[in-house]
Coordinates of C-alpha atoms in Angstrom, one line a residue:
Chain A
M19 CA 69.8 -101.5 86.7
A20 CA 66.5 -101.0 85.0
P21 CA 65.3 -97.5 84.4
P22 CA 63.4 -96.2 87.4
R23 CA 59.7 -96.8 87.4
N24 CA 58.7 -93.5 88.8
R25 CA 60.2 -91.6 85.8
R26 CA 56.9 -91.3 84.0
P27 CA 54.0 -91.4 86.5
G28 CA 51.5 -92.2 83.7
F29 CA 48.4 -90.1 82.8
S30 CA 47.4 -89.4 86.4
R31 CA 47.6 -85.6 86.9
R32 CA 47.8 -86.2 90.6
A33 CA 50.9 -88.4 90.3
Q34 CA 52.5 -85.9 87.9
Y35 CA 52.0 -83.0 90.2
G36 CA 53.2 -85.1 93.1
L37 CA 56.5 -85.9 91.4
F38 CA 57.0 -82.3 90.3
L39 CA 56.2 -81.0 93.9
G40 CA 58.8 -83.5 95.2
Y41 CA 61.5 -81.8 93.1
V42 CA 60.2 -78.3 94.1
V43 CA 60.5 -79.3 97.8
L44 CA 64.0 -80.8 97.2
V45 CA 65.3 -77.6 95.6
A46 CA 63.7 -75.5 98.3
G47 CA 65.3 -77.7 100.9
A48 CA 68.7 -77.3 99.2
A49 CA 68.1 -73.5 99.2
I50 CA 67.2 -73.5 102.9
G51 CA 70.3 -75.6 103.5
A52 CA 72.4 -73.0 101.8
G53 CA 70.8 -70.3 103.9
M54 CA 71.5 -72.2 107.1
L55 CA 75.1 -72.8 105.9
L56 CA 75.6 -69.0 105.5
L57 CA 74.1 -68.3 108.9
S58 CA 76.3 -71.0 110.6
T59 CA 79.4 -69.7 108.8
F60 CA 79.0 -66.2 110.0
N61 CA 77.5 -67.1 113.4
P62 CA 78.8 -70.6 114.3
P63 CA 76.8 -71.0 117.6
A64 CA 73.6 -70.2 115.7
F65 CA 72.2 -73.7 115.9
A66 CA 73.7 -74.7 119.2
V67 CA 70.3 -75.3 120.8
V68 CA 69.3 -77.8 118.1
R69 CA 72.6 -79.6 118.2
G70 CA 72.5 -79.6 122.0
A71 CA 69.0 -81.1 122.0
V72 CA 69.9 -84.1 119.8
S73 CA 73.2 -84.5 121.6
E74 CA 71.2 -84.9 124.9
V75 CA 69.7 -88.0 123.3
T76 CA 72.8 -89.6 121.7
T77 CA 75.4 -88.8 124.4
P78 CA 74.1 -91.3 127.0
I79 CA 74.3 -94.0 124.4
A80 CA 77.8 -92.9 123.3
S81 CA 78.8 -92.8 127.0
G82 CA 77.8 -96.4 127.3
L83 CA 79.6 -97.5 124.2
S84 CA 82.7 -95.5 125.3
W85 CA 82.6 -97.3 128.7
V86 CA 82.5 -100.6 126.9
R87 CA 85.3 -99.7 124.6
H88 CA 87.5 -98.5 127.5
G89 CA 86.7 -101.7 129.4
V90 CA 87.7 -103.9 126.5
S91 CA 90.8 -102.0 125.6
D92 CA 91.9 -102.2 129.3
I93 CA 91.9 -106.0 129.2
G94 CA 94.9 -106.2 126.9
S95 CA 97.0 -103.7 128.8
G96 CA 96.0 -105.4 132.1
V97 CA 97.2 -108.8 130.9
S98 CA 100.5 -107.4 129.6
N99 CA 101.0 -105.4 132.8
Y100 CA 100.6 -108.5 134.9
F101 CA 103.4 -110.3 133.0
G102 CA 105.7 -107.3 132.9
V103 CA 105.4 -106.4 136.5
V104 CA 108.6 -107.9 137.9
S105 CA 111.0 -106.3 135.5
E106 CA 109.1 -103.0 135.7
N107 CA 109.3 -103.1 139.5
A108 CA 113.1 -103.4 139.3
R109 CA 113.3 -100.6 136.8
L110 CA 111.1 -98.3 138.8
R111 CA 113.1 -98.9 142.0
K112 CA 116.2 -97.9 140.3
Q113 CA 114.5 -94.8 138.8
L114 CA 113.2 -93.8 142.2
A115 CA 116.6 -94.0 143.8
D116 CA 118.0 -91.9 140.9
S117 CA 115.4 -89.2 141.1
Q118 CA 115.4 -88.9 144.9
T119 CA 118.1 -86.2 145.0
L120 CA 116.3 -84.3 142.2
I121 CA 113.1 -84.3 144.1
E122 CA 114.7 -83.0 147.3
R123 CA 116.3 -80.2 145.3
A124 CA 113.0 -79.4 143.6
S125 CA 111.1 -79.3 146.9
T126 CA 113.6 -76.8 148.5
L127 CA 113.3 -74.7 145.4
S128 CA 109.5 -74.8 145.6
I129 CA 109.5 -73.7 149.2
E130 CA 111.9 -70.9 148.4
N131 CA 109.8 -69.9 145.5
R132 CA 106.7 -69.7 147.7
R133 CA 108.5 -67.6 150.3
L134 CA 109.8 -65.2 147.7
R135 CA 106.3 -64.8 146.2
V136 CA 104.9 -64.0 149.6
L137 CA 107.6 -61.4 150.0
L138 CA 106.8 -59.9 146.6
G139 CA 103.1 -59.9 147.4
V140 CA 102.2 -61.6 144.1
R141 CA 98.5 -62.3 143.9
D142 CA 98.0 -65.7 142.3
R143 CA 94.8 -66.8 140.7
E144 CA 94.2 -70.5 141.1
A145 CA 92.4 -72.1 138.2
E146 CA 89.2 -73.5 139.6
S147 CA 88.0 -76.8 138.3
V148 CA 84.4 -77.2 137.2
V149 CA 83.9 -80.9 136.5
V150 CA 85.8 -84.1 135.6
A151 CA 84.1 -86.0 132.7
R152 CA 84.7 -88.2 129.7
L153 CA 85.1 -87.3 126.1
V154 CA 82.7 -89.9 124.6
A155 CA 82.4 -89.2 120.9
S156 CA 83.8 -87.0 118.2
S157 CA 83.2 -85.7 114.6
A158 CA 85.1 -88.6 113.1
S159 CA 83.8 -88.2 109.5
S160 CA 84.3 -84.4 109.4
T161 CA 87.4 -82.3 108.7
R162 CA 86.6 -80.3 111.9
R163 CA 87.8 -81.7 115.2
Y164 CA 85.0 -81.6 117.8
A165 CA 84.5 -84.0 120.7
T166 CA 81.5 -84.5 122.9
L167 CA 81.8 -84.2 126.6
N168 CA 79.3 -86.0 128.8
A169 CA 78.8 -83.1 131.2
G170 CA 77.0 -79.8 130.5
S171 CA 75.5 -76.6 131.9
R172 CA 73.8 -78.5 134.7
Q173 CA 77.3 -79.5 135.9
G174 CA 78.5 -75.9 135.6
V175 CA 80.2 -76.2 132.2
Q176 CA 80.1 -73.0 130.1
A177 CA 81.2 -72.1 126.7
G178 CA 84.8 -70.8 126.6
Q179 CA 86.1 -72.9 129.5
P180 CA 89.4 -74.7 128.9
V181 CA 89.5 -78.5 128.9
R182 CA 92.7 -80.3 130.0
G183 CA 93.9 -83.8 130.5
P184 CA 96.7 -85.1 132.8
A185 CA 99.3 -84.6 130.0
G186 CA 98.2 -81.2 128.8
L187 CA 95.6 -79.0 127.1
V188 CA 92.9 -80.8 125.2
G189 CA 90.7 -78.0 123.9
Q190 CA 88.0 -75.5 124.8
I191 CA 84.2 -75.8 125.3
V192 CA 82.3 -74.2 122.4
E193 CA 78.7 -75.2 123.0
T194 CA 76.8 -76.6 126.0
S195 CA 73.4 -78.2 126.5
L196 CA 72.0 -79.5 129.8
N197 CA 74.1 -82.6 130.2
T198 CA 76.5 -82.5 127.3
A199 CA 79.0 -80.1 125.8
R200 CA 80.9 -79.7 122.6
V201 CA 84.7 -79.4 122.8
L202 CA 86.8 -77.7 120.1
L203 CA 89.9 -79.8 120.2
L204 CA 93.4 -78.2 120.2
I205 CA 94.1 -80.0 116.8
D206 CA 91.1 -78.4 115.1
P207 CA 92.2 -76.1 112.1
E208 CA 90.4 -73.1 113.8
S209 CA 91.9 -73.5 117.2
V210 CA 94.5 -71.0 118.4
V211 CA 96.2 -70.9 121.8
P212 CA 98.7 -68.3 123.1
V213 CA 101.7 -70.1 124.5
R214 CA 105.3 -69.5 125.7
R215 CA 108.4 -71.6 125.5
V216 CA 109.4 -73.3 128.8
R217 CA 113.1 -72.8 128.1
D218 CA 113.1 -69.0 127.8
G219 CA 109.6 -67.8 128.0
M220 CA 109.4 -66.7 124.4
P221 CA 105.8 -66.0 123.4
A222 CA 104.3 -67.9 120.5
I223 CA 101.0 -69.1 119.1
V224 CA 99.9 -72.7 118.7
A225 CA 97.4 -73.3 115.9
G226 CA 95.8 -76.6 114.9
R227 CA 96.5 -78.1 111.5
G228 CA 93.6 -80.5 111.2
D229 CA 95.8 -83.6 110.7
G230 CA 96.5 -84.3 114.4
M231 CA 99.6 -82.0 114.5
L232 CA 100.1 -78.4 115.5
D233 CA 101.8 -75.3 114.1
V234 CA 103.9 -73.2 116.4
R235 CA 104.3 -69.6 115.2
S236 CA 106.5 -67.0 116.9
A237 CA 104.3 -64.2 118.2
S238 CA 106.8 -61.4 118.3
L239 CA 110.3 -61.7 116.9
A240 CA 111.3 -62.5 113.4
S241 CA 113.7 -65.4 112.6
V242 CA 113.1 -67.4 115.7
V243 CA 114.7 -70.7 115.9
F244 CA 112.7 -73.7 117.2
R245 CA 114.6 -76.7 118.4
D246 CA 113.4 -80.3 118.2
G247 CA 111.9 -81.1 121.7
D248 CA 111.1 -77.5 122.7
I249 CA 108.1 -77.6 125.0
F250 CA 105.4 -74.9 124.9
V251 CA 103.0 -74.2 127.8
T252 CA 100.0 -71.9 127.9
S253 CA 100.9 -68.3 128.7
G254 CA 97.7 -67.2 130.2
T255 CA 97.5 -64.3 127.7
G256 CA 93.9 -63.6 126.7
G257 CA 92.5 -64.8 130.0
I258 CA 90.9 -68.1 128.9
F259 CA 93.6 -70.7 129.5
P260 CA 95.3 -70.8 132.8
P261 CA 99.1 -70.5 132.5
N262 CA 101.6 -73.4 132.5
I263 CA 99.5 -76.1 131.0
P264 CA 101.7 -78.1 128.6
V265 CA 100.4 -77.7 125.0
A266 CA 102.9 -78.8 122.3
R267 CA 106.4 -80.3 121.8
V268 CA 108.3 -79.3 118.6
A269 CA 108.9 -82.2 116.3
H270 CA 111.7 -80.8 114.0
D271 CA 114.2 -78.0 114.1
A272 CA 112.6 -75.1 112.2
R273 CA 112.6 -71.3 111.8
D274 CA 109.5 -69.0 112.4
T275 CA 106.9 -71.8 112.1
A276 CA 107.5 -75.2 113.5
L277 CA 105.6 -78.5 113.3
A278 CA 104.7 -79.7 116.8
R279 CA 103.0 -82.7 118.4
P280 CA 100.3 -82.1 121.1
T281 CA 101.3 -83.3 124.5
A282 CA 97.9 -84.7 125.2
N283 CA 96.3 -87.3 123.0
P284 CA 92.6 -86.8 123.4
D285 CA 91.8 -90.4 122.4
A286 CA 94.1 -92.0 125.1
I287 CA 92.7 -89.9 128.0
D288 CA 90.2 -91.5 130.3
F289 CA 88.9 -88.4 131.9
V290 CA 89.3 -84.7 131.2
L291 CA 89.2 -81.8 133.6
V292 CA 87.1 -78.7 132.7
Q293 CA 88.4 -75.5 134.4
K294 CA 86.9 -72.1 134.8
S295 CA 88.1 -69.4 132.4
F296 CA 91.2 -68.0 133.9
L297 CA 90.1 -64.4 134.0
P298 CA 86.4 -64.2 133.4
E299 CA 85.1 -61.5 131.0
A300 CA 84.8 -58.2 132.7
K301 CA 81.2 -57.3 133.4
P302 CA 80.0 -53.8 132.9
T303 CA 79.6 -52.2 136.4
N304 CA 78.2 -48.9 137.4
A305 CA 81.5 -47.4 138.4
P306 CA 81.2 -44.3 140.6
A307 CA 82.3 -41.2 138.8
I308 CA 85.8 -40.3 139.6
G309 CA 86.8 -36.9 140.9
K310 CA 83.5 -35.9 142.4
Chain B
M7 CA 55.9 -103.8 84.9
S8 CA 54.6 -104.4 88.4
Q9 CA 51.3 -105.8 89.3
G10 CA 49.8 -102.6 90.6
E11 CA 50.1 -100.6 87.3
S12 CA 48.4 -103.3 85.2
L13 CA 45.5 -103.6 87.7
P14 CA 44.9 -100.1 88.9
F15 CA 42.2 -101.0 91.5
I16 CA 44.4 -103.4 93.5
Q17 CA 46.5 -101.6 96.0
E18 CA 50.1 -102.5 95.6
P19 CA 51.6 -103.5 99.0
I20 CA 53.9 -100.8 100.3
P21 CA 57.5 -102.1 99.7
R22 CA 59.6 -102.6 102.8
S23 CA 62.2 -100.2 101.4
R24 CA 59.7 -97.3 101.8
W25 CA 60.3 -97.1 105.6
L26 CA 63.6 -99.1 105.9
A27 CA 65.5 -96.7 103.6
P28 CA 65.1 -93.5 105.7
L29 CA 65.7 -95.5 108.8
T30 CA 68.9 -97.0 107.7
I31 CA 70.2 -93.7 106.3
C32 CA 69.5 -92.0 109.7
A33 CA 71.2 -95.0 111.4
G34 CA 74.2 -94.4 109.1
S35 CA 74.3 -90.7 110.2
L36 CA 74.1 -91.8 113.8
V37 CA 77.3 -93.9 113.5
T38 CA 79.4 -90.8 113.7
A39 CA 77.7 -89.5 116.8
L40 CA 78.0 -92.9 118.6
F41 CA 81.4 -94.1 117.6
P42 CA 83.3 -94.2 120.9
A43 CA 86.6 -92.7 119.9
V44 CA 88.0 -89.2 119.7
A45 CA 89.4 -88.8 116.2
T46 CA 92.6 -86.9 115.4
F47 CA 91.8 -87.0 111.7
P48 CA 88.7 -87.9 109.7
F49 CA 88.8 -91.7 109.5
L50 CA 85.1 -92.7 109.4
P51 CA 83.3 -92.7 106.0
P52 CA 80.2 -90.6 105.7
S53 CA 78.0 -93.6 106.4
G54 CA 74.7 -91.8 106.1
L55 CA 75.7 -90.6 102.6
L56 CA 76.8 -94.1 101.6
M57 CA 73.5 -95.6 102.6
L58 CA 71.6 -92.8 100.8
L59 CA 73.6 -93.5 97.6
G60 CA 73.1 -97.3 98.0
W61 CA 69.3 -96.9 98.3
R62 CA 69.1 -94.2 95.5
L63 CA 71.1 -96.3 93.0
Q64 CA 69.7 -99.7 93.9
R65 CA 66.0 -98.8 94.6
P66 CA 65.3 -95.5 92.9
D67 CA 61.7 -95.5 94.3
A68 CA 62.7 -96.2 97.9
I69 CA 63.1 -92.6 99.0
P70 CA 60.8 -89.8 97.9
V71 CA 62.8 -87.1 96.2
W72 CA 62.0 -84.4 98.8
A73 CA 63.1 -86.6 101.7
T74 CA 66.8 -86.1 100.8
A75 CA 66.9 -82.6 102.2
L76 CA 65.4 -83.7 105.5
L77 CA 67.8 -86.7 105.7
G78 CA 70.7 -84.2 105.0
L79 CA 69.5 -82.0 107.9
F80 CA 69.5 -85.0 110.2
D81 CA 73.0 -85.9 109.2
D82 CA 74.2 -82.3 109.8
L83 CA 73.0 -82.5 113.4
F84 CA 75.5 -85.2 114.1
S85 CA 78.4 -84.9 111.6
G86 CA 80.2 -81.8 113.1
Q87 CA 79.9 -80.0 109.7
P88 CA 78.2 -76.6 109.8
L89 CA 74.4 -77.1 109.8
G90 CA 73.0 -77.0 106.2
S91 CA 76.0 -78.5 104.4
A92 CA 74.7 -82.0 104.0
M93 CA 71.3 -80.6 103.3
L94 CA 72.7 -78.7 100.3
L95 CA 75.2 -81.2 99.1
W96 CA 73.0 -84.4 99.4
S97 CA 70.2 -82.6 97.5
T98 CA 72.6 -81.5 94.8
C99 CA 73.8 -85.1 94.5
V100 CA 70.3 -86.6 94.2
L101 CA 69.3 -84.0 91.6
A102 CA 72.5 -84.7 89.6
I103 CA 71.8 -88.5 89.7
D104 CA 68.2 -87.9 88.6
V105 CA 69.4 -85.8 85.7
L106 CA 72.0 -88.5 84.7
D107 CA 69.3 -91.1 85.0
T108 CA 67.4 -89.4 82.1
R109 CA 70.5 -89.6 80.0
L110 CA 71.8 -93.1 81.0
V111 CA 68.7 -95.3 80.5
W112 CA 70.3 -98.4 81.7
R113 CA 73.1 -98.4 84.4
D114 CA 75.3 -101.3 85.1
Y115 CA 77.0 -101.9 88.5
W116 CA 80.3 -100.3 87.5
Q117 CA 78.5 -97.1 86.4
D118 CA 76.6 -97.1 89.7
W119 CA 79.9 -97.3 91.5
L120 CA 81.4 -94.5 89.4
L121 CA 78.3 -92.3 90.1
A122 CA 78.6 -93.1 93.9
G123 CA 82.3 -92.4 93.9
G124 CA 81.7 -89.0 92.2
A125 CA 79.0 -88.1 94.7
I126 CA 81.1 -89.2 97.7
G127 CA 84.1 -87.2 96.3
F128 CA 82.0 -84.1 95.6
C129 CA 80.3 -84.2 99.1
L130 CA 83.5 -84.7 101.0
V131 CA 85.6 -82.2 99.1
A132 CA 82.8 -79.5 99.1
G133 CA 82.2 -80.3 102.8
R134 CA 85.9 -79.8 103.5
F135 CA 85.9 -76.3 101.9
L136 CA 82.6 -75.4 103.7
A137 CA 83.8 -76.5 107.1
A138 CA 87.5 -76.1 107.4
P139 CA 89.7 -73.0 106.5
F140 CA 91.5 -73.2 103.1
A141 CA 94.9 -73.5 104.8
A142 CA 94.0 -76.5 106.9
H143 CA 96.3 -79.5 106.3
V144 CA 93.5 -82.1 106.0
D145 CA 93.8 -83.0 102.3
T146 CA 95.8 -86.2 102.7
A147 CA 93.4 -87.5 105.3
L148 CA 90.5 -86.4 103.1
L149 CA 91.9 -88.3 100.1
L150 CA 92.3 -91.5 102.1
Q151 CA 88.7 -90.9 103.5
I152 CA 87.3 -90.6 99.9
V153 CA 89.1 -93.8 98.7
A154 CA 88.0 -95.7 101.8
S155 CA 84.4 -94.5 101.4
C156 CA 84.3 -95.5 97.7
A157 CA 85.7 -98.9 98.6
L158 CA 82.9 -99.2 101.2
Y159 CA 80.1 -98.4 98.7
P160 CA 79.5 -102.0 97.6
L161 CA 79.0 -102.9 101.3
A162 CA 76.2 -100.2 101.5
T163 CA 74.5 -101.7 98.4
R164 CA 74.8 -105.2 99.9
I165 CA 73.0 -103.9 103.0
C166 CA 70.3 -102.3 100.9
V167 CA 69.7 -105.4 98.8
W168 CA 69.8 -107.6 101.8
L169 CA 67.2 -105.5 103.6
D170 CA 64.9 -105.3 100.6
P171 CA 65.5 -108.2 98.2
V172 CA 64.0 -108.0 94.7
P173 CA 60.9 -110.2 94.5
E174 CA 61.3 -113.2 92.1
E175 CA 58.4 -112.3 89.8
R176 CA 59.7 -108.8 88.9

């Protein structure tokens, strides 16, 4: 490669100043970048409005591309389903007969459970759903794991709301614009979810690792044993995630901190469900003075 | 020497790269925002940065120096990194390449590739420490991403040369 032609702009003062000014602006730009970086490190939602505005433009295109991609990837599975349908039918019939007794037992237990709850007077909060939408794009070149949801504040989505798929928890809304929202996925290195073990209700914390897997850490006791296949569901602690959404399945036997696989693969899900925060933040009220 | 410098009163036609370069770099940044998949690890190369390096090393006069900061800001809006990181890192890369250009008078293709590889590695590693906590287990994926991005650099230069071929008389 020949030496660049703009290295010496010649005797023109104007060209010399222009080149120098270019470098001054570049260094100033880098300094502004560093300042913005500091601001967004200490206050992550600082530039949510700007990001939301550009995402309003790109998300419709991404939605179209995502629709095309899902359509194309459905063709293959559709063809293979067509040819596998007879054997699958026989297998499912057998499975149905096998699980019939189990279902009957479970339904009697469910009825009994409901009766006992009424007797106890437990007040249940139902997790209200906000909207069903698609995850259309993600931060695929970054080490952070964000996804873009094609529904926003106009559809009732608000920051902090949990996002779940049919198989389990997917993440949490962090930023919204009018028609799009940004989801912090469960597998992001800064995501933390309070959970409990299905088997015995032991409290734990699930943290993302950044490589698609999760870390399960025991929340209370020391020397906790995690078994391969232990399933963890949200505990409802903290009031953001409704209880009993499947989160993680432990991959190997371990002590204190275990490697786990998320139960929901965000890329394989067609639609996700955004729910209201389980217990919304308490608003300051003008409480009447007690004792007067 | 080009025609315009020997004959100062004849306006040199604005080369195509002058407007194509920023456009293709922005298009590279948009790839991340439009790619229809939900990634579980960083698998896409930083395509905006690849296009920037391709243009900077193939056609040093294609992008005005100051434009790098703006292009970095544009990339930050889509990449998922904290805002300002590409603005800072891309500007640093371009400054470093300019300094090296005064030392290396004549670069060959392999030196270009080495420079690009260094810039890609620097941007991705620094971006990882700016965006993700130190304890995150992203380093294997990051290493693969760096290798893949360096391997894709020749493609970026191909695109640049294809968009703005060198005229015969130069």
